[in-house]
Every structure is written in structure tokens, then in C-alpha cells.
mmCIF file of C-alpha atoms in Angstrom:
data_model
loop_
_atom_site.group_PDB
_atom_site.id
_atom_site.type_symbol
_atom_site.label_atom_id
_atom_site.label_comp_id
_atom_site.label_asym_id
_atom_site.label_seq_id
_atom_site.Cartn_x
_atom_site.Cartn_y
_atom_site.Cartn_z
ATOM 1 C CA MET A 1 30.927 -30.278 1.597
ATOM 2 C CA SER A 2 29.189 -33.220 -0.045
ATOM 3 C CA GLN A 3 25.619 -33.969 0.911
ATOM 4 C CA GLU A 4 24.927 -37.279 2.607
ATOM 5 C CA ASN A 5 21.818 -39.171 1.584
ATOM 6 C CA PHE A 6 19.905 -41.423 3.955
ATOM 7 C CA SER A 7 20.356 -44.305 1.520
ATOM 8 C CA ASP A 8 24.112 -44.050 2.083
ATOM 9 C CA ILE A 9 23.959 -43.679 5.875
ATOM 10 C CA GLY A 10 21.089 -45.952 6.856
ATOM 11 C CA ARG A 11 18.377 -45.289 9.426
ATOM 12 C CA ILE A 12 20.189 -46.704 12.469
ATOM 13 C CA GLU A 13 23.433 -44.828 11.838
ATOM 14 C CA ALA A 14 21.475 -41.637 11.120
ATOM 15 C CA LEU A 15 19.709 -41.905 14.471
ATOM 16 C CA LYS A 16 23.014 -42.505 16.280
ATOM 17 C CA ARG A 17 24.516 -39.408 14.681
ATOM 18 C CA LEU A 18 21.533 -37.209 15.434
ATOM 19 C CA PHE A 19 21.665 -38.093 19.128
ATOM 20 C CA GLY A 20 25.454 -37.769 19.274
ATOM 21 C CA ASN A 21 25.646 -34.162 20.473
ATOM 22 C CA THR A 22 22.544 -34.166 22.669
ATOM 23 C CA PRO A 23 21.917 -35.097 26.316
ATOM 24 C CA TYR A 24 19.491 -37.787 25.101
ATOM 25 C CA LYS A 25 20.023 -41.412 24.048
ATOM 26 C CA PRO A 26 18.735 -43.092 20.877
ATOM 27 C CA PHE A 27 16.492 -46.159 20.840
ATOM 28 C CA GLU A 28 15.062 -45.471 24.305
ATOM 29 C CA THR A 29 11.381 -45.498 25.139
ATOM 30 C CA PRO A 30 10.526 -42.114 26.689
ATOM 31 C CA CYS A 31 9.725 -42.544 30.376
ATOM 32 C CA PHE A 32 10.051 -40.812 33.722
ATOM 33 C CA GLU A 33 9.478 -41.651 37.353
ATOM 34 C CA THR A 34 6.310 -40.403 38.955
ATOM 35 C CA SER A 35 4.196 -40.952 42.029
ATOM 36 C CA GLN A 36 0.578 -41.206 43.097
ATOM 37 C CA SER A 37 0.571 -37.483 43.885
ATOM 38 C CA VAL A 38 0.589 -36.460 40.209
ATOM 39 C CA TYR A 39 -1.461 -37.088 37.108
ATOM 40 C CA LEU A 40 -0.229 -37.220 33.512
ATOM 41 C CA THR A 41 -1.274 -35.276 30.431
ATOM 42 C CA THR A 42 -0.325 -36.066 26.825
ATOM 43 C CA THR A 43 -0.537 -33.750 23.808
ATOM 44 C CA SER A 44 0.383 -34.379 20.179
ATOM 45 C CA ARG A 45 0.359 -32.636 16.800
ATOM 46 C CA LEU A 46 1.168 -33.418 13.171
ATOM 47 C CA PHE A 47 2.764 -30.721 10.983
ATOM 48 C CA SER A 48 2.732 -31.217 7.191
ATOM 49 C CA GLU A 49 4.755 -29.393 4.553
ATOM 50 C CA GLY A 50 2.561 -27.307 2.283
ATOM 51 C CA VAL A 51 -0.181 -27.111 4.908
ATOM 52 C CA ASP A 52 1.485 -26.000 8.139
ATOM 53 C CA PHE A 53 4.768 -24.631 6.790
ATOM 54 C CA SER A 54 6.764 -23.884 3.636
ATOM 55 C CA LEU A 55 10.419 -24.870 3.337
ATOM 56 C CA ILE A 56 10.956 -22.095 0.797
ATOM 57 C CA TYR A 57 11.426 -19.522 3.570
ATOM 58 C CA PHE A 58 11.265 -21.477 6.849
ATOM 59 C CA PRO A 59 14.699 -22.142 8.433
ATOM 60 C CA LEU A 60 14.731 -25.791 9.456
ATOM 61 C CA LYS A 61 16.160 -25.094 12.908
ATOM 62 C CA HIS A 62 13.366 -22.597 13.612
ATOM 63 C CA LEU A 63 10.814 -25.083 12.260
ATOM 64 C CA GLY A 64 11.941 -27.826 14.631
ATOM 65 C CA TYR A 65 11.882 -25.416 17.553
ATOM 66 C CA LYS A 66 8.442 -24.027 16.678
ATOM 67 C CA CYS A 67 6.797 -27.434 16.238
ATOM 68 C CA THR A 68 8.138 -28.562 19.596
ATOM 69 C CA ILE A 69 7.023 -25.369 21.348
ATOM 70 C CA ALA A 70 3.539 -25.814 19.868
ATOM 71 C CA VAL A 71 3.183 -29.188 21.585
ATOM 72 C CA LEU A 72 4.890 -28.294 24.864
ATOM 73 C CA GLY A 73 2.797 -25.119 25.053
ATOM 74 C CA GLU A 74 -0.385 -27.190 25.249
ATOM 75 C CA LEU A 75 0.998 -28.866 28.368
ATOM 76 C CA VAL A 76 2.025 -25.567 29.927
ATOM 77 C CA ALA A 77 -1.445 -24.131 29.315
ATOM 78 C CA SER A 78 -2.918 -27.029 31.313
ATOM 79 C CA LEU A 79 -0.367 -26.444 34.142
ATOM 80 C CA SER A 80 1.431 -29.682 33.300
ATOM 81 C CA HIS A 81 5.243 -29.780 33.540
ATOM 82 C CA PRO A 82 6.617 -31.315 30.278
ATOM 83 C CA LYS A 83 8.732 -34.417 30.904
ATOM 84 C CA VAL A 84 9.161 -36.557 27.785
ATOM 85 C CA LEU A 85 8.978 -36.035 24.037
ATOM 86 C CA SER A 86 8.368 -38.479 21.171
ATOM 87 C CA VAL A 87 9.233 -37.354 17.621
ATOM 88 C CA ARG A 88 8.541 -39.051 14.300
ATOM 89 C CA LEU A 89 9.799 -37.498 11.063
ATOM 90 C CA GLY A 90 8.428 -38.381 7.635
ATOM 91 C CA ILE A 91 11.265 -37.509 5.237
ATOM 92 C CA SER A 92 10.981 -37.075 1.471
ATOM 93 C CA SER A 93 13.772 -37.715 -1.021
ATOM 94 C CA LYS A 94 14.516 -33.995 -1.470
ATOM 95 C CA LEU A 95 15.913 -33.791 2.070
ATOM 96 C CA ASP A 96 19.390 -35.038 2.887
ATOM 97 C CA PHE A 97 20.918 -35.805 6.272
ATOM 98 C CA SER A 98 22.199 -32.251 6.859
ATOM 99 C CA HIS A 99 18.640 -30.919 6.544
ATOM 100 C CA ILE A 100 17.386 -33.293 9.217
ATOM 101 C CA GLU A 101 20.348 -32.430 11.436
ATOM 102 C CA GLU A 102 19.284 -28.788 11.309
ATOM 103 C CA LEU A 103 15.640 -29.613 12.033
ATOM 104 C CA TRP A 104 16.638 -31.901 14.900
ATOM 105 C CA GLU A 105 18.856 -29.182 16.387
ATOM 106 C CA GLY A 106 15.788 -26.969 16.786
ATOM 107 C CA ILE A 107 13.780 -29.772 18.393
ATOM 108 C CA VAL A 108 16.554 -30.539 20.879
ATOM 109 C CA SER A 109 16.991 -26.831 21.668
ATOM 110 C CA ALA A 110 13.347 -26.550 22.726
ATOM 111 C CA ALA A 111 13.524 -29.823 24.673
ATOM 112 C CA LYS A 112 16.555 -28.621 26.626
ATOM 113 C CA GLU A 113 14.898 -25.276 27.407
ATOM 114 C CA PHE A 114 12.002 -27.123 29.051
ATOM 115 C CA SER A 115 14.300 -29.618 30.830
ATOM 116 C CA ILE A 116 12.789 -32.584 28.989
ATOM 117 C CA SER A 117 14.214 -35.722 30.577
ATOM 118 C CA SER A 118 13.791 -38.158 27.674
ATOM 119 C CA VAL A 119 13.338 -37.846 23.896
ATOM 120 C CA SER A 120 12.697 -40.539 21.289
ATOM 121 C CA LEU A 121 13.049 -40.168 17.515
ATOM 122 C CA ASP A 122 12.096 -42.276 14.524
ATOM 123 C CA LEU A 123 12.701 -41.632 10.829
ATOM 124 C CA VAL A 124 10.300 -42.874 8.158
ATOM 125 C CA PRO A 125 9.998 -42.178 4.405
ATOM 126 C CA SER A 126 7.399 -39.764 3.052
ATOM 127 C CA ARG A 127 6.079 -39.255 -0.483
ATOM 128 C CA ASN A 128 4.432 -35.930 0.324
ATOM 129 C CA GLY A 129 7.212 -33.714 1.620
ATOM 130 C CA LEU A 130 8.316 -33.327 5.226
ATOM 131 C CA ASN A 131 5.956 -34.410 7.993
ATOM 132 C CA ILE A 132 6.660 -33.810 11.674
ATOM 133 C CA SER A 133 4.741 -35.699 14.353
ATOM 134 C CA ILE A 134 5.429 -34.766 17.985
ATOM 135 C CA ALA A 135 3.855 -36.061 21.185
ATOM 136 C CA ALA A 136 4.698 -34.878 24.696
ATOM 137 C CA THR A 137 3.746 -36.020 28.179
ATOM 138 C CA GLY A 138 3.829 -33.932 31.321
ATOM 139 C CA GLN A 139 2.806 -34.165 34.942
ATOM 140 C CA THR A 140 0.674 -31.996 37.200
ATOM 141 C CA LEU A 141 0.911 -32.125 40.969
ATOM 142 C CA MET A 142 -2.388 -33.234 42.489
ATOM 143 C CA LYS A 143 -2.136 -30.586 45.192
ATOM 144 C CA ILE A 144 -1.814 -27.911 42.522
ATOM 145 C CA ASP A 145 -4.739 -29.230 40.514
ATOM 146 C CA ASN A 146 -6.899 -29.562 43.620
ATOM 147 C CA SER A 147 -6.069 -25.980 44.609
ATOM 148 C CA ARG A 148 -7.086 -24.467 41.271
ATOM 149 C CA PRO A 149 -10.178 -22.291 41.615
ATOM 150 C CA LYS A 150 -13.153 -22.752 39.326
ATOM 151 C CA PRO A 151 -13.671 -20.059 36.678
ATOM 152 C CA GLN A 152 -15.902 -17.268 37.951
ATOM 153 C CA SER A 153 -17.489 -14.208 36.406
ATOM 154 C CA LYS A 154 -15.035 -11.253 36.539
ATOM 155 C CA ASP A 155 -11.953 -13.492 36.410
ATOM 156 C CA LEU A 156 -9.292 -11.683 34.367
ATOM 157 C CA LEU A 157 -8.402 -12.778 30.814
ATOM 158 C CA CYS A 158 -4.628 -12.542 30.408
ATOM 159 C CA VAL A 159 -2.314 -13.259 27.452
ATOM 160 C CA SER A 160 1.438 -13.831 27.488
ATOM 161 C CA GLY A 161 2.417 -11.585 24.562
ATOM 162 C CA ASN A 162 1.621 -9.797 21.315
ATOM 163 C CA LEU A 163 -1.082 -11.212 19.067
ATOM 164 C CA GLY A 164 -1.631 -11.156 15.313
ATOM 165 C CA GLY A 165 2.036 -10.747 14.447
ATOM 166 C CA ALA A 166 2.522 -14.367 13.426
ATOM 167 C CA TYR A 167 -0.249 -14.197 10.831
ATOM 168 C CA LEU A 168 0.996 -10.871 9.477
ATOM 169 C CA GLY A 169 4.538 -12.237 9.333
ATOM 170 C CA MET A 170 3.390 -15.310 7.420
ATOM 171 C CA ARG A 171 1.439 -13.196 4.931
ATOM 172 C CA LEU A 172 4.464 -10.945 4.402
ATOM 173 C CA LEU A 173 6.715 -13.941 3.729
ATOM 174 C CA GLU A 174 4.179 -15.325 1.245
ATOM 175 C CA LYS A 175 3.969 -11.958 -0.516
ATOM 176 C CA GLU A 176 7.763 -11.717 -0.791
ATOM 177 C CA ARG A 177 7.970 -15.304 -2.011
ATOM 178 C CA GLU A 178 5.529 -14.570 -4.821
ATOM 179 C CA ARG A 179 7.430 -11.409 -5.770
ATOM 180 C CA PHE A 180 10.732 -13.290 -5.814
ATOM 181 C CA GLU A 181 9.293 -15.968 -8.093
ATOM 182 C CA LYS A 182 7.947 -13.334 -10.514
ATOM 183 C CA GLU A 183 10.686 -10.684 -10.400
ATOM 184 C CA GLY A 184 13.689 -12.377 -8.803
ATOM 185 C CA THR A 185 13.789 -9.598 -6.191
ATOM 186 C CA GLN A 186 15.400 -10.479 -2.864
ATOM 187 C CA PRO A 187 13.146 -9.494 0.062
ATOM 188 C CA ASP A 188 14.158 -6.841 2.587
ATOM 189 C CA LEU A 189 12.478 -7.868 5.836
ATOM 190 C CA GLU A 190 14.581 -5.877 8.302
ATOM 191 C CA LYS A 191 11.811 -3.352 9.050
ATOM 192 C CA TYR A 192 9.493 -6.166 10.100
ATOM 193 C CA ARG A 193 12.089 -8.506 11.542
ATOM 194 C CA MET A 194 10.311 -8.781 14.909
ATOM 195 C CA ILE A 195 6.950 -9.598 13.319
ATOM 196 C CA VAL A 196 8.443 -12.209 10.993
ATOM 197 C CA GLY A 197 10.202 -13.682 14.006
ATOM 198 C CA GLU A 198 6.873 -14.101 15.804
ATOM 199 C CA TYR A 199 5.822 -16.437 12.999
ATOM 200 C CA LEU A 200 9.099 -18.280 12.479
ATOM 201 C CA LYS A 201 10.140 -18.732 16.110
ATOM 202 C CA PRO A 202 7.505 -18.126 18.800
ATOM 203 C CA THR A 203 8.668 -18.552 22.385
ATOM 204 C CA ILE A 204 7.092 -19.606 25.669
ATOM 205 C CA SER A 205 8.765 -19.079 29.026
ATOM 206 C CA PRO A 206 9.821 -22.465 30.462
ATOM 207 C CA ASN A 207 9.605 -20.988 33.977
ATOM 208 C CA ILE A 208 5.990 -19.855 33.889
ATOM 209 C CA LEU A 209 4.596 -22.867 35.777
ATOM 210 C CA ASN A 210 7.173 -22.616 38.542
ATOM 211 C CA HIS A 211 6.385 -18.919 38.812
ATOM 212 C CA PHE A 212 2.671 -19.624 39.251
ATOM 213 C CA GLU A 213 3.389 -22.192 41.939
ATOM 214 C CA GLU A 214 5.899 -19.978 43.774
ATOM 215 C CA THR A 215 3.575 -16.961 43.869
ATOM 216 C CA GLY A 216 0.509 -18.995 44.777
ATOM 217 C CA ILE A 217 -1.431 -17.600 41.815
ATOM 218 C CA LEU A 218 -3.190 -20.466 40.058
ATOM 219 C CA PRO A 219 -5.138 -19.793 36.852
ATOM 220 C CA SER A 220 -8.700 -21.038 36.856
ATOM 221 C CA SER A 221 -8.213 -22.134 33.219
ATOM 222 C CA GLY A 222 -5.593 -21.989 30.491
ATOM 223 C CA TYR A 223 -5.302 -22.320 26.708
ATOM 224 C CA LEU A 224 -2.609 -22.098 24.051
ATOM 225 C CA ILE A 225 -3.647 -19.642 21.330
ATOM 226 C CA THR A 226 -2.999 -21.531 18.092
ATOM 227 C CA ARG A 227 -5.944 -20.668 15.823
ATOM 228 C CA GLY A 228 -6.506 -17.082 16.884
ATOM 229 C CA LEU A 229 -7.713 -15.396 20.059
ATOM 230 C CA ALA A 230 -11.386 -15.748 19.108
ATOM 231 C CA ASP A 231 -11.120 -19.527 18.877
ATOM 232 C CA SER A 232 -9.498 -19.775 22.322
ATOM 233 C CA ILE A 233 -12.080 -17.447 23.895
ATOM 234 C CA LYS A 234 -14.926 -19.508 22.449
ATOM 235 C CA GLN A 235 -13.310 -22.674 23.837
ATOM 236 C CA LEU A 236 -13.116 -20.980 27.232
ATOM 237 C CA VAL A 237 -16.778 -19.952 27.109
ATOM 238 C CA ARG A 238 -17.802 -23.471 26.097
ATOM 239 C CA ASP A 239 -15.730 -25.174 28.799
ATOM 240 C CA SER A 240 -16.517 -22.793 31.652
ATOM 241 C CA GLY A 241 -20.210 -22.256 30.940
ATOM 242 C CA LEU A 242 -19.622 -18.519 31.398
ATOM 243 C CA GLY A 243 -19.439 -15.519 29.092
ATOM 244 C CA ALA A 244 -16.331 -13.535 28.184
ATOM 245 C CA LYS A 245 -15.577 -9.950 27.191
ATOM 246 C CA ILE A 246 -12.348 -8.886 25.536
ATOM 247 C CA TYR A 247 -11.520 -5.257 24.817
ATOM 248 C CA ALA A 248 -10.077 -4.431 21.385
ATOM 249 C CA GLU A 249 -7.961 -1.565 22.723
ATOM 250 C CA ARG A 250 -6.282 -3.871 25.271
ATOM 251 C CA ILE A 251 -5.101 -6.517 22.801
ATOM 252 C CA PRO A 252 -1.270 -6.284 22.672
ATOM 253 C CA PHE A 253 0.437 -5.810 19.290
ATOM 254 C CA GLU A 254 4.035 -5.565 18.129
ATOM 255 C CA GLY A 255 4.908 -1.946 17.332
ATOM 256 C CA ASN A 256 4.889 -2.241 13.519
ATOM 257 C CA SER A 257 1.808 -4.459 13.265
ATOM 258 C CA PHE A 258 -0.575 -1.680 12.217
ATOM 259 C CA THR A 259 1.849 -0.363 9.594
ATOM 260 C CA LEU A 260 2.306 -3.832 8.110
ATOM 261 C CA GLY A 261 -1.430 -4.466 8.310
ATOM 262 C CA LYS A 262 -2.036 -1.411 6.134
ATOM 263 C CA GLU A 263 0.585 -2.531 3.617
ATOM 264 C CA LEU A 264 -0.998 -5.971 3.373
ATOM 265 C CA ASP A 265 -4.577 -4.632 3.529
ATOM 266 C CA ILE A 266 -5.282 -6.757 6.616
ATOM 267 C CA ASP A 267 -7.151 -5.522 9.672
ATOM 268 C CA THR A 268 -4.719 -5.955 12.553
ATOM 269 C CA VAL A 269 -7.384 -6.734 15.144
ATOM 270 C CA SER A 270 -8.838 -9.394 12.823
ATOM 271 C CA ALA A 271 -5.339 -10.885 12.504
ATOM 272 C CA ALA A 272 -5.202 -11.229 16.296
ATOM 273 C CA LEU A 273 -8.687 -12.692 16.548
ATOM 274 C CA ASN A 274 -8.550 -15.163 13.659
ATOM 275 C CA GLY A 275 -5.023 -15.284 12.238
ATOM 276 C CA GLY A 276 -3.553 -18.064 14.347
ATOM 277 C CA GLU A 277 0.006 -19.345 14.889
ATOM 278 C CA ASP A 278 0.700 -16.940 17.770
ATOM 279 C CA TYR A 279 1.378 -19.671 20.363
ATOM 280 C CA ARG A 280 0.625 -17.337 23.257
ATOM 281 C CA LEU A 281 -0.801 -18.485 26.577
ATOM 282 C CA LEU A 282 -4.293 -17.408 27.617
ATOM 283 C CA PHE A 283 -5.057 -17.726 31.334
ATOM 284 C CA THR A 284 -7.995 -16.723 33.504
ATOM 285 C CA ILE A 285 -6.860 -15.267 36.820
ATOM 286 C CA PRO A 286 -9.140 -14.869 39.865
ATOM 287 C CA ILE A 287 -10.109 -11.218 40.316
ATOM 288 C CA MET A 288 -8.938 -11.341 43.945
ATOM 289 C CA LYS A 289 -5.384 -11.945 42.673
ATOM 290 C CA ALA A 290 -5.468 -8.980 40.264
ATOM 291 C CA GLU A 291 -3.005 -6.675 42.062
ATOM 292 C CA GLN A 292 -0.513 -9.439 42.792
ATOM 293 C CA PHE A 293 -0.752 -10.725 39.223
ATOM 294 C CA ARG A 294 -0.047 -7.284 37.767
ATOM 295 C CA ARG A 295 2.991 -7.006 40.015
ATOM 296 C CA ASP A 296 4.447 -10.493 39.580
ATOM 297 C CA PHE A 297 3.533 -11.195 35.922
ATOM 298 C CA GLN A 298 4.340 -7.954 34.138
ATOM 299 C CA SER A 299 4.966 -9.724 30.806
ATOM 300 C CA PHE A 300 1.244 -10.589 30.630
ATOM 301 C CA ASP A 301 -1.477 -8.278 29.321
ATOM 302 C CA ILE A 302 -4.983 -8.187 30.809
ATOM 303 C CA ILE A 303 -7.371 -8.017 27.852
ATOM 304 C CA GLY A 304 -10.786 -8.651 29.417
ATOM 305 C CA HIS A 305 -12.726 -10.741 31.893
ATOM 306 C CA LEU A 306 -15.220 -13.558 32.264
ATOM 307 C CA ALA A 307 -18.878 -12.577 32.501
ATOM 308 C CA GLN A 308 -22.333 -14.028 33.071
ATOM 309 C CA PRO A 309 -23.308 -16.843 30.650
ATOM 310 C CA GLU A 310 -25.883 -14.757 28.753
ATOM 311 C CA VAL A 311 -23.112 -12.409 27.562
ATOM 312 C CA GLY A 312 -21.577 -15.112 25.363
ATOM 313 C CA ALA A 313 -18.191 -14.408 23.728
ATOM 314 C CA VAL A 314 -17.905 -10.754 22.704
ATOM 315 C CA ILE A 315 -15.321 -8.138 21.788
ATOM 316 C CA VAL A 316 -15.878 -4.584 23.013
ATOM 317 C CA THR A 317 -14.882 -1.810 20.582
ATOM 318 C CA PRO A 318 -13.218 1.416 21.784
ATOM 319 C CA GLU A 319 -16.667 3.025 21.391
ATOM 320 C CA GLY A 320 -18.166 0.523 23.841
ATOM 321 C CA VAL A 321 -20.061 -1.549 21.265
ATOM 322 C CA GLU A 322 -20.192 -5.291 22.028
ATOM 323 C CA LEU A 323 -19.795 -7.534 18.979
ATOM 324 C CA PRO A 324 -20.074 -11.343 19.019
ATOM 325 C CA LEU A 325 -16.809 -13.142 18.365
ATOM 326 C CA LYS A 326 -16.630 -15.337 15.279
ATOM 327 C CA ALA A 327 -14.037 -18.055 14.758
ATOM 328 C CA GLN A 328 -13.291 -20.457 11.941
ATOM 329 C CA GLY A 329 -14.699 -23.931 12.610
ATOM 330 C CA TRP A 330 -17.454 -22.657 14.900
ATOM 331 C CA PRO A 331 -21.112 -22.301 13.793
ATOM 332 C CA GLU A 332 -21.956 -18.758 12.733
ATOM 333 C CA ASP A 333 -24.816 -18.506 15.219
ATOM 334 C CA ASP A 334 -22.866 -20.089 18.088
ATOM 335 C CA ASN A 335 -21.869 -17.548 20.695
ATOM 336 C CA GLN A 336 -21.472 -20.028 23.524
#
């Protein structure tokens, strides 16, 4: 099958084709009906080749899905139902139309999972590889927002899945890439397929917000873990004005994480705290809802709790030692 170049198709025809097998229409401005009983939230991110991803080992469909989930996840963490999506792709000359079709398929797949009502897309040239810019807008019911409790000491810290696997998976792929370039050896990743998958295609349940609303359990705060657990905990401490304790032995890991960590000479707990790319949800749940939360949200793990402000952000070792959390981008002496 011959490859089609954008110079042969043209931007307008390319956009028509990309939208052809989707429930969305090209050339529309993303919009949705709303009312005075809701407020809107918008999130956006830019993903650049060579910085945020490598096309050497990243399937384009997975890449489109992951980038979209990263943006929609920010809305979910703030209890905002995603409604519309705006995508802008900067395309270099090394990519033909079939590549963008594959990338777009992943974006549309994520949009459909979250029942996005409207999607816009624009294609622009890029001199520096592939660039993916995505913005999303969602809505939060005022009655839900007004019912959310304020964070309190002893509120539970809960995460939606395993941590650290994405960073370990990325490091494994980089190691195998380097070995392939030097020795020509094809990688065998079957043993760590689940961990690699946590990096290439993280998932977030599209039903989580409805589940919160149906059960009457409303988190007092929420974050999407994108730069490691430590970074999100320090954000929580800063925003709430409280302290936070997480327990190392309660952090959830994929079964082979410790084995892979040893092979890569990476501390698995450090990968969870500072590795990033996990795209898990971190919520604080009122202590009074603890039993109901354990029953109704069994996919979540309780890893700690909020504390008095003077505690700061700490991790508690299995021996009971409290160590201050450190995160990239935060001052070394900042524990608030």
C-alpha cells in the first residue's frame, strides 16, 4: 500500500477523511449546552516528540489515547465531567497520512470512552517532530461542588491503581532501544508486558464521577498523578494547608515491579514517588466515609491520611520512621 503524503491530499481533505469514521464532525467549534447550575473547567497540555515520548517504540494509537487521557484525567480529578475536546497536531515531514490516522484513532477512542460530545482538530506543520496539543472542557454540577467537604486532618489518601510502573516501563523500553541500536537484538518484553502497558496506555475509569455521585461519597480534594506521587502529595499539602502521611508499605505496585526495579537498579518506591507518567487519580476521602468507600471503591488503595499542618508531607517507612517527601521542581527545604 502506497503512503499518502499531506502535500498530495491537502489539509482540508485530510481533515474530512480523519473525521469520516467517527461520531464527530470536522470544522465545528467545540461547544455544549449548559445551565446556570454548573460551572466549567478547562485543562490543556502540550506533548512534544523527544521530550514527552519517542516514536521509536511508542505505538501511535496508544500515544493518541494516552495524551487524551492525560488531559481528561485532570478534569476527572477536579470532579468535572469532560464534554468537549480541542486537538491541534504539529506534523513533521517524516509522518505521512496513515501515521496521523493511527494517532487520531487513539484520540477518538478515548473521546468516545468518556462520551465527549464534540471534538475539533487542526493540522499544522512542524519542524521539530510531532507535537500534540490537547485542550478539554468539562462541567461540574454546582450542587455537587457545594456539597464537597473541606479537607480535614485524618481524611484518607486514596489512589486509583498501581504506581511506579509507568516509569519502570519507560526505562525498560529505553534500555531495550539502546541495546537494539548497538546489537540489533529484538527485545523480549513479555515478562513485563503489564508494566510496559502502564507506560504506553494508562487508563482511567470513565464512570468514576458517576459512581461518586451515586454513592454520595464526595472527595474533599483530587489530583491526577502525572509527575510522581510525591509531587501530588506536596500539591495537596500546599492547597489544603494541612499535612499528609503516606505509608510506603501501602503503596500499590504491579506484581513484577520489584523484580524489574532490581534489574534496572531503580528503587521501586522512588519510582512511585518521583517517576511520573502514572496517570492515577489521588483523592482525599472523609474519614467518616471510610467503611463505605472500602466497600464501594475496591479498585482504590488507601495509602495514608491527612494530618496536622506541622507534620508537612512525609512518607512513613515500614519501621515507622517519618521522612520528608522530596519532589522535582519543589525547593529542597520546602515540606509544605
